[in-house]
Coordinates of C-alpha atoms (C1' of nucleotides) in Angstrom, one line a residue:
Chain A
M52 CA 209.4 19.3 5.3
D53 CA 207.9 18.4 1.8
H54 CA 210.2 21.0 0.4
Q55 CA 213.4 19.6 1.7
F56 CA 212.2 16.1 0.6
I57 CA 211.9 17.3 -3.0
I58 CA 215.5 18.7 -2.9
V59 CA 216.8 15.3 -1.7
I60 CA 215.0 13.7 -4.6
S61 CA 216.2 16.0 -7.2
L62 CA 219.7 15.8 -5.9
S63 CA 219.7 11.9 -6.1
L64 CA 218.1 11.9 -9.6
F65 CA 221.0 14.4 -10.6
T66 CA 223.6 12.1 -9.4
I67 CA 222.3 9.0 -11.1
M68 CA 221.7 10.9 -14.2
P69 CA 225.1 11.6 -16.0
H70 CA 224.7 12.6 -19.6
Q71 CA 221.8 14.9 -18.8
S72 CA 223.7 18.2 -19.1
L73 CA 225.0 16.9 -22.4
I74 CA 221.5 16.2 -23.5
D75 CA 220.3 19.6 -22.3
S76 CA 223.2 21.2 -24.3
I77 CA 222.2 19.4 -27.6
E78 CA 218.4 19.9 -27.0
K79 CA 219.0 23.7 -27.2
V80 CA 219.9 23.1 -30.8
L81 CA 217.7 20.1 -31.9
T82 CA 215.3 17.5 -30.4
L83 CA 216.5 13.9 -29.8
T84 CA 214.2 11.0 -29.8
A85 CA 214.3 8.5 -27.0
D86 CA 216.4 6.1 -29.2
E87 CA 218.8 8.6 -30.0
K88 CA 219.4 9.5 -26.4
V89 CA 220.2 6.0 -25.7
L90 CA 222.5 5.8 -28.6
L91 CA 224.1 9.1 -27.3
K92 CA 224.7 7.9 -23.8
G93 CA 226.3 4.7 -24.9
S94 CA 228.8 6.5 -27.1
F95 CA 230.2 8.4 -24.1
Q96 CA 232.1 7.2 -21.2
T97 CA 231.9 9.0 -17.8
A98 CA 235.1 9.8 -16.0
T99 CA 236.3 11.8 -13.0
A100 CA 239.4 13.7 -12.5
K101 CA 240.9 15.0 -9.1
K102 CA 242.4 18.5 -9.0
K103 CA 245.8 18.5 -10.8
D104 CA 245.1 15.3 -12.7
I105 CA 246.4 15.5 -16.1
L106 CA 243.9 14.3 -18.8
L107 CA 246.1 14.9 -21.9
K108 CA 249.9 15.3 -22.1
E109 CA 251.7 17.3 -24.7
A110 CA 253.0 14.9 -27.4
E111 CA 250.4 12.2 -26.9
I112 CA 247.9 11.6 -29.6
T113 CA 244.5 12.9 -28.4
K114 CA 242.0 10.1 -27.9
Y115 CA 239.1 12.0 -26.5
S116 CA 236.9 15.1 -26.6
Y117 CA 235.9 16.1 -23.2
F118 CA 232.5 17.5 -22.0
V119 CA 232.6 18.9 -18.6
E120 CA 229.4 17.9 -16.5
D121 CA 230.8 19.4 -13.4
G122 CA 234.2 21.0 -12.6
L123 CA 236.9 23.1 -14.3
L124 CA 239.7 22.2 -16.7
R125 CA 242.5 24.2 -18.3
M126 CA 244.3 23.6 -21.6
Y127 CA 247.7 25.1 -21.7
A128 CA 250.9 25.1 -23.9
T129 CA 254.3 24.9 -22.4
D130 CA 257.0 27.2 -23.8
N131 CA 260.8 26.6 -24.2
N132 CA 261.6 28.0 -20.9
G133 CA 259.1 25.6 -19.1
F134 CA 256.3 28.3 -18.5
D135 CA 252.7 27.4 -19.1
H136 CA 250.2 29.5 -21.2
N137 CA 246.6 28.9 -20.9
I138 CA 244.8 28.6 -24.0
Q139 CA 241.4 27.9 -22.6
F140 CA 239.2 27.0 -19.8
A141 CA 236.1 24.8 -19.6
M142 CA 233.6 24.7 -16.8
N143 CA 230.1 23.0 -16.6
G144 CA 228.5 22.4 -20.0
W145 CA 231.6 23.2 -22.0
W146 CA 233.7 21.3 -24.4
M147 CA 237.5 21.0 -24.4
S148 CA 239.9 19.5 -26.8
D149 CA 243.3 19.9 -28.7
M150 CA 241.4 20.2 -32.0
L151 CA 244.5 19.7 -34.3
S152 CA 245.7 16.8 -32.5
L153 CA 242.1 15.3 -32.4
L154 CA 241.3 16.0 -36.1
N155 CA 244.7 14.8 -37.6
Q156 CA 245.6 12.3 -34.9
T157 CA 248.9 14.0 -34.5
P158 CA 250.8 14.6 -31.3
A159 CA 249.2 17.3 -29.0
S160 CA 250.6 20.5 -28.6
F161 CA 248.7 21.0 -25.3
N162 CA 248.3 19.7 -21.9
I163 CA 244.7 19.4 -20.2
E164 CA 244.5 19.6 -16.5
A165 CA 241.7 19.5 -14.0
I166 CA 241.8 22.7 -12.0
E167 CA 239.0 21.3 -9.7
D168 CA 237.8 17.8 -9.0
S169 CA 235.5 17.2 -12.1
R170 CA 233.1 14.9 -13.6
L171 CA 233.5 14.5 -17.4
L172 CA 232.0 12.8 -20.4
T173 CA 234.5 11.6 -22.9
I174 CA 234.1 10.3 -26.5
S175 CA 236.7 9.0 -28.8
Q176 CA 237.1 10.3 -32.3
P177 CA 236.0 7.1 -34.1
A178 CA 232.9 6.9 -31.6
K179 CA 232.1 10.5 -32.4
E180 CA 232.3 9.9 -36.2
T181 CA 230.0 6.8 -35.8
L182 CA 227.6 8.8 -33.9
L183 CA 227.5 11.5 -36.3
Q184 CA 226.6 9.0 -39.0
S185 CA 223.9 7.6 -36.7
I186 CA 222.4 11.0 -35.7
P187 CA 223.2 13.2 -38.7
G188 CA 221.4 16.1 -36.8
L189 CA 224.3 16.1 -34.5
N190 CA 226.2 17.8 -37.3
I191 CA 224.2 20.9 -36.6
Y192 CA 225.0 20.8 -32.9
F193 CA 228.7 20.5 -33.5
R194 CA 228.7 23.1 -36.3
K195 CA 227.1 25.7 -34.0
L196 CA 229.5 24.7 -31.3
S197 CA 232.6 25.2 -33.3
E198 CA 231.2 28.5 -35.0
N199 CA 230.6 29.8 -31.6
A200 CA 234.0 28.9 -30.3
L201 CA 235.4 30.4 -33.6
A202 CA 233.6 33.7 -32.9
A203 CA 235.1 33.8 -29.3
Y204 CA 238.6 33.0 -30.6
Q205 CA 238.4 35.8 -33.2
Q206 CA 237.3 38.3 -30.6
R207 CA 240.0 37.1 -28.2
F208 CA 242.7 37.7 -30.9
A209 CA 241.4 41.2 -31.6
I210 CA 241.6 41.8 -27.8
N211 CA 245.1 40.4 -27.4
L212 CA 246.5 42.2 -30.4
S213 CA 245.0 45.6 -29.7
L214 CA 244.9 46.2 -25.9
P215 CA 247.3 46.6 -23.0
A216 CA 247.4 44.0 -20.2
Q217 CA 245.1 46.2 -18.0
E218 CA 242.3 46.2 -20.6
R219 CA 242.7 42.6 -21.4
Y220 CA 242.2 41.8 -17.7
G221 CA 239.0 44.1 -17.8
K222 CA 237.7 42.2 -20.9
F223 CA 238.3 38.7 -19.2
C224 CA 236.2 40.0 -16.1
E225 CA 233.4 41.1 -18.4
R226 CA 233.2 37.9 -20.3
Y227 CA 233.9 35.4 -17.6
P228 CA 232.7 36.8 -14.4
M229 CA 231.8 33.2 -13.0
L230 CA 235.4 32.2 -13.5
I231 CA 237.2 35.1 -11.8
Q232 CA 236.2 33.7 -8.4
R233 CA 237.0 30.2 -9.1
L234 CA 240.4 30.6 -10.8
P235 CA 243.7 31.3 -8.9
Q236 CA 245.0 34.6 -10.2
K237 CA 248.1 33.0 -11.7
H238 CA 245.9 31.2 -14.2
I239 CA 244.2 34.4 -15.4
A240 CA 247.5 36.0 -15.7
S241 CA 248.7 33.2 -18.0
Y242 CA 245.5 33.3 -20.0
I243 CA 245.6 37.2 -20.7
G244 CA 249.4 36.9 -21.4
V245 CA 251.2 38.4 -18.5
T246 CA 253.3 37.0 -15.6
P247 CA 251.6 36.5 -12.2
E248 CA 253.9 39.1 -10.7
F249 CA 252.8 41.7 -13.3
L250 CA 249.1 41.0 -12.8
S251 CA 249.6 41.3 -8.9
K252 CA 251.3 44.6 -9.4
M253 CA 248.6 45.9 -11.8
L254 CA 245.7 45.0 -9.5
N255 CA 247.4 46.6 -6.3
R256 CA 248.3 49.8 -8.1
P257 CA 246.9 52.5 -5.9
F258 CA 243.4 53.5 -7.0
N259 CA 244.0 51.3 -10.1
Q260 CA 245.0 54.4 -11.8
K261 CA 245.9 54.4 -15.5
Chain B
M148 CA 249.4 24.9 -81.6
D149 CA 246.9 22.5 -80.3
H150 CA 248.2 22.9 -76.7
Q151 CA 247.8 26.6 -76.8
F152 CA 244.2 26.2 -78.0
I153 CA 243.4 23.9 -75.0
I154 CA 244.7 26.6 -72.8
V155 CA 242.5 29.2 -74.2
I156 CA 239.5 27.0 -73.9
S157 CA 240.2 26.0 -70.2
L158 CA 240.7 29.6 -69.3
S159 CA 237.3 30.7 -70.9
L160 CA 235.6 27.8 -69.2
F161 CA 237.1 28.9 -66.0
T162 CA 235.9 32.4 -66.4
I163 CA 232.3 31.3 -67.3
M164 CA 232.2 28.9 -64.3
P165 CA 232.0 30.9 -61.1
H166 CA 231.1 28.6 -58.0
Q167 CA 233.3 25.8 -59.4
S168 CA 236.0 26.5 -56.7
L169 CA 233.3 26.5 -54.1
I170 CA 231.9 23.2 -55.3
D171 CA 235.3 21.7 -55.4
S172 CA 235.9 22.8 -51.9
I173 CA 232.5 21.1 -50.8
E174 CA 233.0 18.0 -52.8
K175 CA 236.2 17.2 -50.9
V176 CA 233.9 16.4 -47.9
L177 CA 230.5 15.3 -49.5
T178 CA 229.1 14.6 -53.0
L179 CA 226.3 16.9 -54.3
T180 CA 223.7 16.0 -56.8
A181 CA 223.1 18.0 -59.9
D182 CA 219.9 19.6 -58.3
E183 CA 222.0 20.5 -55.2
K184 CA 224.5 22.2 -57.3
V185 CA 221.9 24.2 -58.9
L186 CA 220.4 25.1 -55.5
L187 CA 223.8 26.0 -54.2
K188 CA 224.7 28.2 -57.2
G189 CA 221.4 30.1 -56.7
S190 CA 222.2 30.7 -53.1
F191 CA 225.3 32.7 -53.6
Q192 CA 226.0 35.9 -55.3
T193 CA 229.2 36.7 -57.2
A194 CA 230.9 40.0 -56.4
T195 CA 234.2 41.6 -57.3
A196 CA 236.3 43.9 -55.2
K197 CA 239.1 46.2 -56.2
K198 CA 242.4 46.4 -54.2
K199 CA 241.6 48.6 -51.1
D200 CA 237.7 48.1 -51.3
I201 CA 236.3 47.7 -47.9
L202 CA 233.7 44.8 -47.8
L203 CA 232.7 45.1 -44.2
K204 CA 233.1 48.2 -41.9
E205 CA 233.4 48.0 -38.2
A206 CA 230.1 48.6 -36.4
E207 CA 228.0 47.6 -39.4
I208 CA 225.9 44.4 -39.1
T209 CA 227.6 41.7 -41.0
K210 CA 225.4 40.5 -43.9
Y211 CA 227.5 38.1 -45.7
S212 CA 229.9 35.3 -45.4
Y213 CA 232.6 35.5 -48.0
F214 CA 234.3 32.8 -50.1
V215 CA 237.2 33.9 -52.0
E216 CA 237.2 32.5 -55.6
D217 CA 240.2 34.5 -56.4
G218 CA 242.3 37.2 -54.8
L219 CA 243.2 38.1 -51.3
L220 CA 241.4 39.6 -48.2
R221 CA 242.3 40.6 -44.8
M222 CA 240.1 41.1 -41.7
Y223 CA 241.5 43.6 -39.0
A224 CA 240.5 45.3 -35.8
T225 CA 241.3 48.9 -35.3
D226 CA 242.6 49.9 -31.8
N227 CA 242.0 53.0 -29.6
N228 CA 245.0 54.7 -31.3
G229 CA 243.8 54.1 -34.8
F230 CA 246.2 51.1 -35.7
D231 CA 245.2 48.0 -37.4
H232 CA 245.6 44.5 -36.2
N233 CA 245.2 41.8 -38.8
I234 CA 243.1 39.0 -37.3
Q235 CA 243.1 36.9 -40.6
F236 CA 243.8 36.7 -44.3
A237 CA 241.8 34.7 -46.9
M238 CA 243.1 33.7 -50.2
N239 CA 241.7 31.4 -53.0
G240 CA 239.3 28.8 -51.6
W241 CA 239.1 30.2 -48.2
W242 CA 236.2 31.6 -46.3
M243 CA 236.1 34.8 -44.3
S244 CA 233.6 36.4 -42.0
D245 CA 233.3 38.2 -38.5
M246 CA 231.7 35.2 -36.9
L247 CA 230.3 36.9 -33.8
S248 CA 228.6 39.7 -35.9
L249 CA 227.3 37.1 -38.4
L250 CA 225.9 34.8 -35.9
N251 CA 224.4 37.1 -33.5
Q252 CA 223.7 39.9 -36.0
T253 CA 225.5 42.5 -33.7
P254 CA 227.7 45.4 -35.0
A255 CA 231.0 43.9 -36.4
S256 CA 234.2 44.4 -34.5
F257 CA 236.3 44.0 -37.7
N258 CA 236.8 45.5 -41.1
I259 CA 237.4 43.5 -44.2
E260 CA 239.4 44.7 -47.0
A261 CA 240.6 43.4 -50.2
I262 CA 244.5 43.4 -50.4
E263 CA 244.3 42.5 -54.1
D264 CA 241.6 42.7 -56.8
S265 CA 239.3 39.7 -55.9
R266 CA 236.4 37.6 -57.2
L267 CA 234.2 36.6 -54.4
L268 CA 231.0 34.5 -53.6
T269 CA 228.8 36.0 -50.9
I270 CA 225.9 34.4 -49.1
S271 CA 223.5 36.0 -46.6
Q272 CA 223.0 34.4 -43.2
P273 CA 219.2 33.8 -44.0
A274 CA 220.1 32.2 -47.3
K275 CA 222.8 30.0 -45.7
E276 CA 220.2 28.8 -43.2
T277 CA 217.7 28.0 -45.8
L278 CA 220.4 26.3 -47.9
L279 CA 221.4 24.2 -44.8
Q280 CA 217.9 23.0 -44.4
S281 CA 217.6 22.2 -48.0
I282 CA 220.8 20.2 -48.2
P283 CA 221.7 19.0 -44.6
G284 CA 224.7 17.5 -45.8
L285 CA 226.2 20.8 -45.8
N286 CA 226.2 20.9 -42.0
I287 CA 229.0 18.3 -42.3
Y288 CA 231.0 20.7 -44.7
F289 CA 230.6 23.7 -42.3
R290 CA 231.2 21.6 -39.3
K291 CA 234.6 20.5 -40.6
L292 CA 235.3 24.0 -41.8
S293 CA 234.9 25.5 -38.4
E294 CA 236.6 22.7 -36.7
N295 CA 239.6 23.2 -38.7
A296 CA 239.6 26.9 -38.3
L297 CA 239.3 26.3 -34.7
A298 CA 242.4 24.0 -34.7
A299 CA 244.3 26.9 -36.4
Y300 CA 243.2 29.5 -34.0
Q301 CA 244.2 27.3 -31.0
Q302 CA 247.7 26.7 -32.6
R303 CA 248.0 30.4 -33.2
F304 CA 247.2 31.2 -29.7
A305 CA 249.8 28.9 -28.4
I306 CA 252.3 30.6 -30.8
N307 CA 251.4 34.1 -29.8
L308 CA 251.6 33.4 -25.9
S309 CA 254.6 31.4 -26.0
L310 CA 257.1 32.7 -28.5
P311 CA 259.0 35.9 -29.1
A312 CA 258.5 38.0 -32.4
Q313 CA 261.3 36.3 -34.3
E314 CA 259.9 32.9 -33.8
R315 CA 256.4 34.0 -34.5
Y316 CA 257.5 35.2 -37.9
G317 CA 259.3 31.8 -38.4
K318 CA 256.0 30.0 -37.8
F319 CA 254.1 32.3 -40.2
C320 CA 256.6 31.5 -42.9
E321 CA 256.3 27.8 -42.3
R322 CA 252.5 27.7 -42.3
Y323 CA 251.7 30.3 -45.0
P324 CA 254.8 30.3 -47.4
M325 CA 252.3 31.2 -50.3
L326 CA 251.4 34.4 -48.5
I327 CA 254.8 35.7 -47.8
Q328 CA 255.5 36.8 -51.3
R329 CA 251.9 38.2 -51.8
L330 CA 251.6 40.3 -48.6
P331 CA 253.3 43.6 -47.9
Q332 CA 255.5 43.2 -44.8
K333 CA 253.4 45.6 -42.8
H334 CA 250.5 43.2 -42.9
I335 CA 252.7 40.3 -41.8
A336 CA 253.9 42.6 -38.9
S337 CA 250.4 43.5 -37.9
Y338 CA 249.4 39.8 -38.0
I339 CA 252.2 38.5 -35.9
G340 CA 251.7 41.4 -33.5
V341 CA 254.6 43.7 -34.0
T342 CA 255.2 47.2 -35.5
P343 CA 256.3 47.3 -39.1
E344 CA 259.5 49.2 -37.8
F345 CA 260.3 46.3 -35.5
L346 CA 259.8 43.6 -38.0
S347 CA 262.0 45.5 -40.5
K348 CA 264.7 45.9 -38.0
M349 CA 264.4 42.2 -37.1
L350 CA 264.6 41.1 -40.6
N351 CA 267.7 43.2 -41.3
R352 CA 269.7 42.2 -38.3
P353 CA 273.2 41.2 -39.5
F354 CA 273.1 37.4 -40.2
N355 CA 269.7 37.4 -38.6
Q356 CA 271.4 36.5 -35.3
K357 CA 268.9 35.9 -32.6
Chain C
dA64 C1' 252.2 20.9 15.8
dG65 C1' 255.8 21.6 12.6
dA66 C1' 257.3 21.0 7.8
dA67 C1' 256.7 21.8 3.1
dC68 C1' 254.1 23.6 -0.4
dT69 C1' 251.5 26.8 -3.0
dG70 C1' 249.5 31.5 -4.1
dC71 C1' 250.2 36.0 -3.7
dT72 C1' 252.9 40.4 -3.0
dT73 C1' 256.7 43.9 -3.3
dA74 C1' 260.7 45.9 -5.2
dA75 C1' 265.0 46.4 -7.9
dT76 C1' 266.8 45.8 -12.3
dC77 C1' 266.5 44.6 -17.2
dC78 C1' 265.0 44.2 -22.0
dA79 C1' 261.9 43.2 -26.1
dG80 C1' 259.6 45.8 -28.6
dG81 C1' 257.2 50.4 -29.1
dT82 C1' 257.5 55.5 -30.5
dT83 C1' 259.0 59.3 -33.0
dA84 C1' 261.0 61.1 -36.7
dA85 C1' 263.9 61.5 -40.8
dG86 C1' 265.3 59.5 -45.1
dT87 C1' 265.3 56.4 -49.5
dG88 C1' 263.2 53.9 -53.5
dT89 C1' 259.6 52.9 -56.3
dA90 C1' 255.2 53.3 -58.2
dA91 C1' 251.0 55.6 -59.6
dG92 C1' 248.5 59.8 -61.0
dT93 C1' 248.2 64.2 -63.5
Chain D
dA249 C1' 258.4 65.3 -66.1
dC250 C1' 256.5 66.4 -61.7
dT251 C1' 254.4 65.3 -57.7
dT252 C1' 252.1 62.6 -54.4
dA253 C1' 251.9 58.6 -51.9
dC254 C1' 253.2 54.4 -50.2
dA255 C1' 256.5 50.6 -48.6
dC256 C1' 260.3 50.1 -46.2
dT257 C1' 264.6 51.4 -43.6
dT258 C1' 267.5 53.4 -39.8
dA259 C1' 268.5 55.3 -35.6
dA260 C1' 267.7 57.6 -31.1
dC261 C1' 265.2 57.2 -27.2
dC262 C1' 261.4 55.3 -24.3
dT263 C1' 258.2 52.0 -21.6
dG264 C1' 255.2 48.0 -20.6
dG265 C1' 256.0 44.1 -18.8
dA266 C1' 259.7 40.3 -17.7
dT267 C1' 263.1 38.7 -14.6
dT268 C1' 264.9 37.6 -10.2
dA269 C1' 264.7 37.4 -5.6
dA270 C1' 262.8 37.7 -1.2
dG271 C1' 259.1 37.7 2.2
dC272 C1' 254.4 36.4 3.7
dA273 C1' 250.2 34.1 4.6
dG274 C1' 247.3 29.9 4.1
dT275 C1' 246.8 24.9 3.4
dT276 C1' 248.1 20.5 3.2
dC277 C1' 250.9 16.6 4.5
dT278 C1' 253.3 14.0 8.3

DNA sequence: AGAACTGCTTAATCCAGGTTAAGTGTAAGT
DNA sequence: ACTTACACTTAACCTGGATTAAGCAGTTCT
């Protein structure tokens, strides 16, 4: 009885506390004062996206960085033949943006789409710059964020250049086990750089030999 | 006469002023006090590498970040069949490191080799952390550095997933015209993800038709 | 409940790029 | 000068993965 009651309270606290997962993410790196938290919350807007909503369209100028409070996004490029190529996914607690478009305010090369209904925090580039001046410590947070992302991209490049499709799939499963169940197979195919047909064939090869 | 004399002076000033290109790079982002410059210089060691010297070997734990004062480096992964795959090049004024190995102090996945005789500045990870605490403004510099690198990696991923070899080569020429003349063709092949034989065939196709 | 979509599979055919191997030109090393 | 070595080329053949096309659930919409 008591136990159930506590669960209800914590759930409702959660729903009336957006920004909390962002603050948690930041406080793994540095401590924020109460004032700073207020400032931080004020700099972000909450947003929701339904499955299949497009948050950023190729050729638009990127306005926002996205922080996923809950849900799942993908960023993809479209090739000359109209096929998608997934560059990155973002789930709970991850950031996503077309960095080049965001930094240089040039037209985006990528699209960002919600794969699941999602709750997001968004911050505009000017607001981010103001925020970084008000809370210089955040430079540490964003530095580490970018450094880690960079490390991941380097690894992924090595994998993509060195390994055949079968092993690229294996590495994806190792690294993102939590995504395997949530993602339609075609999106994994696009991420590892094969067609959905080929991935299907590969996964259904008897005994998965070779 | 006078003119030649000035050149000699500026050359010798240049050779007795290592760290200057690093300071220039930083001062595009923030201003350093004289004290900070001294601190900065003290945190780096100068190093030289001859063509073909290996600065980092796969499976070693990365000790240093490298800043190229002059010369040319490449970072590459070796696949199961012993073939190299170039992940990145670094020329004058660029940084290079195996980020994952550096951040987590895990065995490196990459090798770093000098393609030309090079003058380098190196900084150990502990020294970098100390330096960042002494000069917090450097967090801005390294944040921007990583953000820009990230933007470049995202773009390169889009190119690699979406375009055939011919166009990947074209994009490489657009983006790094200064490297085209300095790099042996086989290193470009490895970077864009084809064999040297195929790149050669591609470049010598009559009229370069398709 | 039926229609229309979306995600996955299977199979036949095709091709971009890999592999193997031999040859040429040039540069460095003795 | 002689040799070793490396960068690049050419050509014959091969293969991983693409393309096309059709069929088969499940799901979502009406």
